[in-house]
XYZ file of C-alpha atoms in Angstrom:
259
model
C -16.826 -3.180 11.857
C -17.112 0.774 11.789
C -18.561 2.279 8.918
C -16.337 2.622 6.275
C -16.307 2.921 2.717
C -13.181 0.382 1.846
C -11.787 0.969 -1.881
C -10.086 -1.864 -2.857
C -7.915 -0.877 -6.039
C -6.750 -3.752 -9.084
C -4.684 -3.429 -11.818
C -4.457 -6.666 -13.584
C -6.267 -10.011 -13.500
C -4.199 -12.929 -14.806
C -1.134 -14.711 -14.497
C 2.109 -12.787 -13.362
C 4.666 -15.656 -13.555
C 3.832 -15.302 -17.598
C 4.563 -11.598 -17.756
C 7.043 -10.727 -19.853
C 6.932 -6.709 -18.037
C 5.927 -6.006 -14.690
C 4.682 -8.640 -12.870
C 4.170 -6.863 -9.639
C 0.772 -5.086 -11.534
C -1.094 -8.354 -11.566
C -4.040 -8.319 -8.578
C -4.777 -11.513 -8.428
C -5.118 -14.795 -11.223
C -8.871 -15.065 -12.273
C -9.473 -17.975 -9.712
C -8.075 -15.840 -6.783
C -9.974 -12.617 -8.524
C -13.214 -14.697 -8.554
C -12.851 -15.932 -4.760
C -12.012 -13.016 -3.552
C -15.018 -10.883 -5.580
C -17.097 -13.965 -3.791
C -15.825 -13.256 -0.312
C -16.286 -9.408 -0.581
C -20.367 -10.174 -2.011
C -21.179 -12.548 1.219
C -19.665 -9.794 3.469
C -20.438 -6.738 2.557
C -22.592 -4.302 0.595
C -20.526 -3.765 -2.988
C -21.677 -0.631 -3.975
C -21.883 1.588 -7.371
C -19.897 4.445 -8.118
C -23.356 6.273 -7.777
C -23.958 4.424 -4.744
C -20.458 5.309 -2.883
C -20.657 8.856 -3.900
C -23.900 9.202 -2.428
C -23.081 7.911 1.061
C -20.164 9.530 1.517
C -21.724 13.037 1.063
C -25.066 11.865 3.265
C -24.695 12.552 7.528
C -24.661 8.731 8.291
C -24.853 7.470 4.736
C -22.726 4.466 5.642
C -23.844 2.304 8.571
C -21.338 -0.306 7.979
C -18.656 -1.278 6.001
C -18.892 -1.099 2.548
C -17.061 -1.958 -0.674
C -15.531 0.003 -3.573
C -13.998 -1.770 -6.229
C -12.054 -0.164 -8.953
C -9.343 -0.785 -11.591
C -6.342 1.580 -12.254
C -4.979 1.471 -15.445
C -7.190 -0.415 -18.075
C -5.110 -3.233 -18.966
C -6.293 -5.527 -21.607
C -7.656 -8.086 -19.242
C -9.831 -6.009 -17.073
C -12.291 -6.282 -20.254
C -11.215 -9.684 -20.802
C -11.493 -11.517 -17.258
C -12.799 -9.149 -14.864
C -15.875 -7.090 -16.459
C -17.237 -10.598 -17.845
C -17.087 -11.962 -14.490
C -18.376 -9.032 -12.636
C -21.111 -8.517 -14.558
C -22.360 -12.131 -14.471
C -22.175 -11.693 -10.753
C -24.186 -8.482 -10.939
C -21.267 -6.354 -9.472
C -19.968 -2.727 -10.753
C -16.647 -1.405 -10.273
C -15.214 1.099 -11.634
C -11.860 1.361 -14.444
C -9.747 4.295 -14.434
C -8.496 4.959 -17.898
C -5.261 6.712 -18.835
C -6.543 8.373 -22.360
C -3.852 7.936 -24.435
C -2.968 4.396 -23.761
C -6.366 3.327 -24.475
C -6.264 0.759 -27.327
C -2.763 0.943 -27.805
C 0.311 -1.421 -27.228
C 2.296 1.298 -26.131
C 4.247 -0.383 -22.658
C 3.141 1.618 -19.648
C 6.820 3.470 -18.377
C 6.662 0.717 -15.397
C 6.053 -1.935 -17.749
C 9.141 -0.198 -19.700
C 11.337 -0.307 -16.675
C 10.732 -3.345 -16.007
C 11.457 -5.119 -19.264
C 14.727 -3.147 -19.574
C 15.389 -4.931 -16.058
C 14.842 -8.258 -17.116
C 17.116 -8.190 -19.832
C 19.571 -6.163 -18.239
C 23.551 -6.906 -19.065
C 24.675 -6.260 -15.530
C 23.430 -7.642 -13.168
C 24.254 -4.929 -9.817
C 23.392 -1.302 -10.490
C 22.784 1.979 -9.075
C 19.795 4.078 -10.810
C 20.991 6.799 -8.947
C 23.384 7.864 -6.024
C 22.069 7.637 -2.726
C 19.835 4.725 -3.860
C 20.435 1.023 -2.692
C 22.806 -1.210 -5.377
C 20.074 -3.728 -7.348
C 21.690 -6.657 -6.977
C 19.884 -9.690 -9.705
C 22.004 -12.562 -8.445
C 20.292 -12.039 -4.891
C 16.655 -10.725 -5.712
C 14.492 -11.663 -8.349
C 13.261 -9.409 -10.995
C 9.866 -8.491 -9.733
C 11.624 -7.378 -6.356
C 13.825 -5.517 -7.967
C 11.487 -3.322 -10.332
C 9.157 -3.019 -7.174
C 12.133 -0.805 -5.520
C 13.075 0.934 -8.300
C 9.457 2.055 -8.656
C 9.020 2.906 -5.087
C 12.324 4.819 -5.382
C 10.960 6.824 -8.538
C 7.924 7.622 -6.579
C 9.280 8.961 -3.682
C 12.335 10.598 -5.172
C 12.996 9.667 -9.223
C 12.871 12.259 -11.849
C 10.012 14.192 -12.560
C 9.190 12.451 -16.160
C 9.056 9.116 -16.213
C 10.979 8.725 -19.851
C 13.873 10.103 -17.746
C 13.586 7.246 -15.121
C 13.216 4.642 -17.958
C 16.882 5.999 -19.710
C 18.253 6.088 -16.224
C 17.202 2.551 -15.761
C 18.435 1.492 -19.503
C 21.645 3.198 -18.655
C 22.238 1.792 -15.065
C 21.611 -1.440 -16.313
C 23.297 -2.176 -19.516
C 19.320 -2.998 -20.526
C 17.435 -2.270 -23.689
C 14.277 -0.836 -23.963
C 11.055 -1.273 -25.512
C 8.585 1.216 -26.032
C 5.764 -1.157 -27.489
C 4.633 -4.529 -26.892
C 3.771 -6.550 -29.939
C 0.062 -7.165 -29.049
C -2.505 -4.687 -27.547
C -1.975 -3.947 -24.069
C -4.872 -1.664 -23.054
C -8.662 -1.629 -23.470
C -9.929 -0.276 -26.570
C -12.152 2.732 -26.958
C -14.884 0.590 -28.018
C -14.302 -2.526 -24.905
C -15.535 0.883 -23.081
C -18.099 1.636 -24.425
C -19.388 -2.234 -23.923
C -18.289 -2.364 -20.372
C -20.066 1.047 -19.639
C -23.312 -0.570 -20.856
C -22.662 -3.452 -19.028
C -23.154 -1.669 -16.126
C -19.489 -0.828 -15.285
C -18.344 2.956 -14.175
C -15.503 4.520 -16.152
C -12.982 7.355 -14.505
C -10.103 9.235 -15.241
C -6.785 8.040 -14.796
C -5.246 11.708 -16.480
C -3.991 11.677 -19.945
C -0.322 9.838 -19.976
C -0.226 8.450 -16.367
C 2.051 10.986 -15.666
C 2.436 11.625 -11.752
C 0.756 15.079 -11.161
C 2.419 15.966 -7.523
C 5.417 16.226 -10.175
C 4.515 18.855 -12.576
C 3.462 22.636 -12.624
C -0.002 23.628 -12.278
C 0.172 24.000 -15.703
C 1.321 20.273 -16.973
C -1.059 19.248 -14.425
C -4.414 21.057 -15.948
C -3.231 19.833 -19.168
C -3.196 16.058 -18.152
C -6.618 16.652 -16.552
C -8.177 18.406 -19.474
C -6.631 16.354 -21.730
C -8.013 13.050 -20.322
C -11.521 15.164 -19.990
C -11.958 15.871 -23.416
C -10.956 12.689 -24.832
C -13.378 10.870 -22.783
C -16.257 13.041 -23.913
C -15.145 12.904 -27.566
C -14.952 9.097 -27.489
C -17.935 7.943 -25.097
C -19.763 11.214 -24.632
C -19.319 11.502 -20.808
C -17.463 13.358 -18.328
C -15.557 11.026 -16.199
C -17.199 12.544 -12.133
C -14.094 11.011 -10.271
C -10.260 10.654 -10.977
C -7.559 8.449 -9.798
C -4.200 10.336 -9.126
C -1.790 8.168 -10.694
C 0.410 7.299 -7.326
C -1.276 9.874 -5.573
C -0.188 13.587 -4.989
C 1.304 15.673 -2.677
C 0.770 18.983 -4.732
C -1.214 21.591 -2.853
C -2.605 22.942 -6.031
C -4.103 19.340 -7.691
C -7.568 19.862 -6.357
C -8.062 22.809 -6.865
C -7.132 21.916 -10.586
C -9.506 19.192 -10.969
C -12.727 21.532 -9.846
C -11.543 24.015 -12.046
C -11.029 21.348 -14.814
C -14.963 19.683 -14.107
């Protein structure tokens, strides 16, 4: 009941049990999406982008709780299943994009991992020492990738292409570095949601985890993701979604510098 902006973060809209990667990125199926996106409207005030911003930097801009919702990632069906609906509810949220997956059917490194899991020629593994055994003949796959993911972001490599190989190699698994189909919005499914009435951010440049690189790598991503976005759609993205968050002192200091 206090005042409270709550930000309520998807990633994909559909069925999971039909995922042939990572299952454990799906939100919600469309009629769960759709009842829940019902709920949140008789409840509380869904607000803009605009909107949010605004009452977070006003004294007593928020006199109740209020809604955020956004989408990490860009997956195919956020243009598919959830701006359609949204918009014929008269609801904005707002879709961080990672700029170089955008309309491409490159598989997203967890999506990678998690294929290589499912076909995996031995069944217990260690990804690393120190880390629990993976045991397939007493969880199920989904469990399984969700605790090697957890375990990456906490304590994996610093690149994700390392994790993957770790994974492949752990595992006796194969790996596949492209799906056969587009997995991600394209440049121009932007563009349409944007005039739909959707806000776009920045998800970086390769979904790389930013509390893992130098300042450096870091301003690159960030720059990287900035100028694409202008280039393609002729904005500046005003907010950013840290891909798993980050504990690096230096990251917002970054992000003003990068605009």
């Amino acid at each position: 009941r206090r005042p409270a902006l709550l930000v309520l973060t998807y990633h994909r809209i559909g069925c999971a049990a039909e995922c042939e990667y990572d299952a454990g990125v799906y939100s919600a199926d469309t009629n769960g999406f759709y009842e829940q996106i019902e709920h949140l409207r008789r409840h509380y005030p869904v607000l803009t982008l605009d909107e949010a911003l605004v009452a977070l930097k006003r004294p007593g801009g928020l006199r109740r709780p209020a809604v955020l919702l956004t989408f990490d990632d860009g997956y195919r069906d956020n243009y598919s299943i959830a701006f359609p609906l949204l918009k014929s509810m008269g609801l904005q949220a707002t879709f961080f994009l990672s700029t170089c997956l955008v309309g491409t059917n490159t598989l997203a490194w967890w999506d990678q991992v998690a294929y290589t899991v499912r076909h995996a020629r031995r069944p217990r593994f260690k990804v690393a020492e120190g880390m629990q055994e993976i045991d397939l003949t007493r969880m199920d796959v989904t469990q399984a990738v969700g605790r090697i993911l957890r375990w990456f972001k906490s304590d994996g490599p610093a690149q994700p292409a390392a994790l993957v190989a770790d994974v492949a190699a752990a595992c006796d698994g194969p790996v596949r570095q492209c799906a056969p189909d587009r997995q991600f919005v394209s440049w121009e499914e932007a563009g349409e949601m944007l005039e739909g009435g959707m806000a776009l951010g920045s998800h970086t440049h390769s979904h790389r985890l930013l509390g893992r690189l130098t300042p450096e790598e870091q301003m690159e991503e960030v720059v990287n993701s900035r100028n694409v976005f202008r280039q393609r759609l002729g904005i500046v993205p005003r907010v950013m979604a840290l891909p798993c968050g980050s504990s690096s002192l230096e990251t917002p200091s970054i992000l003003a510098r990068a605009g």
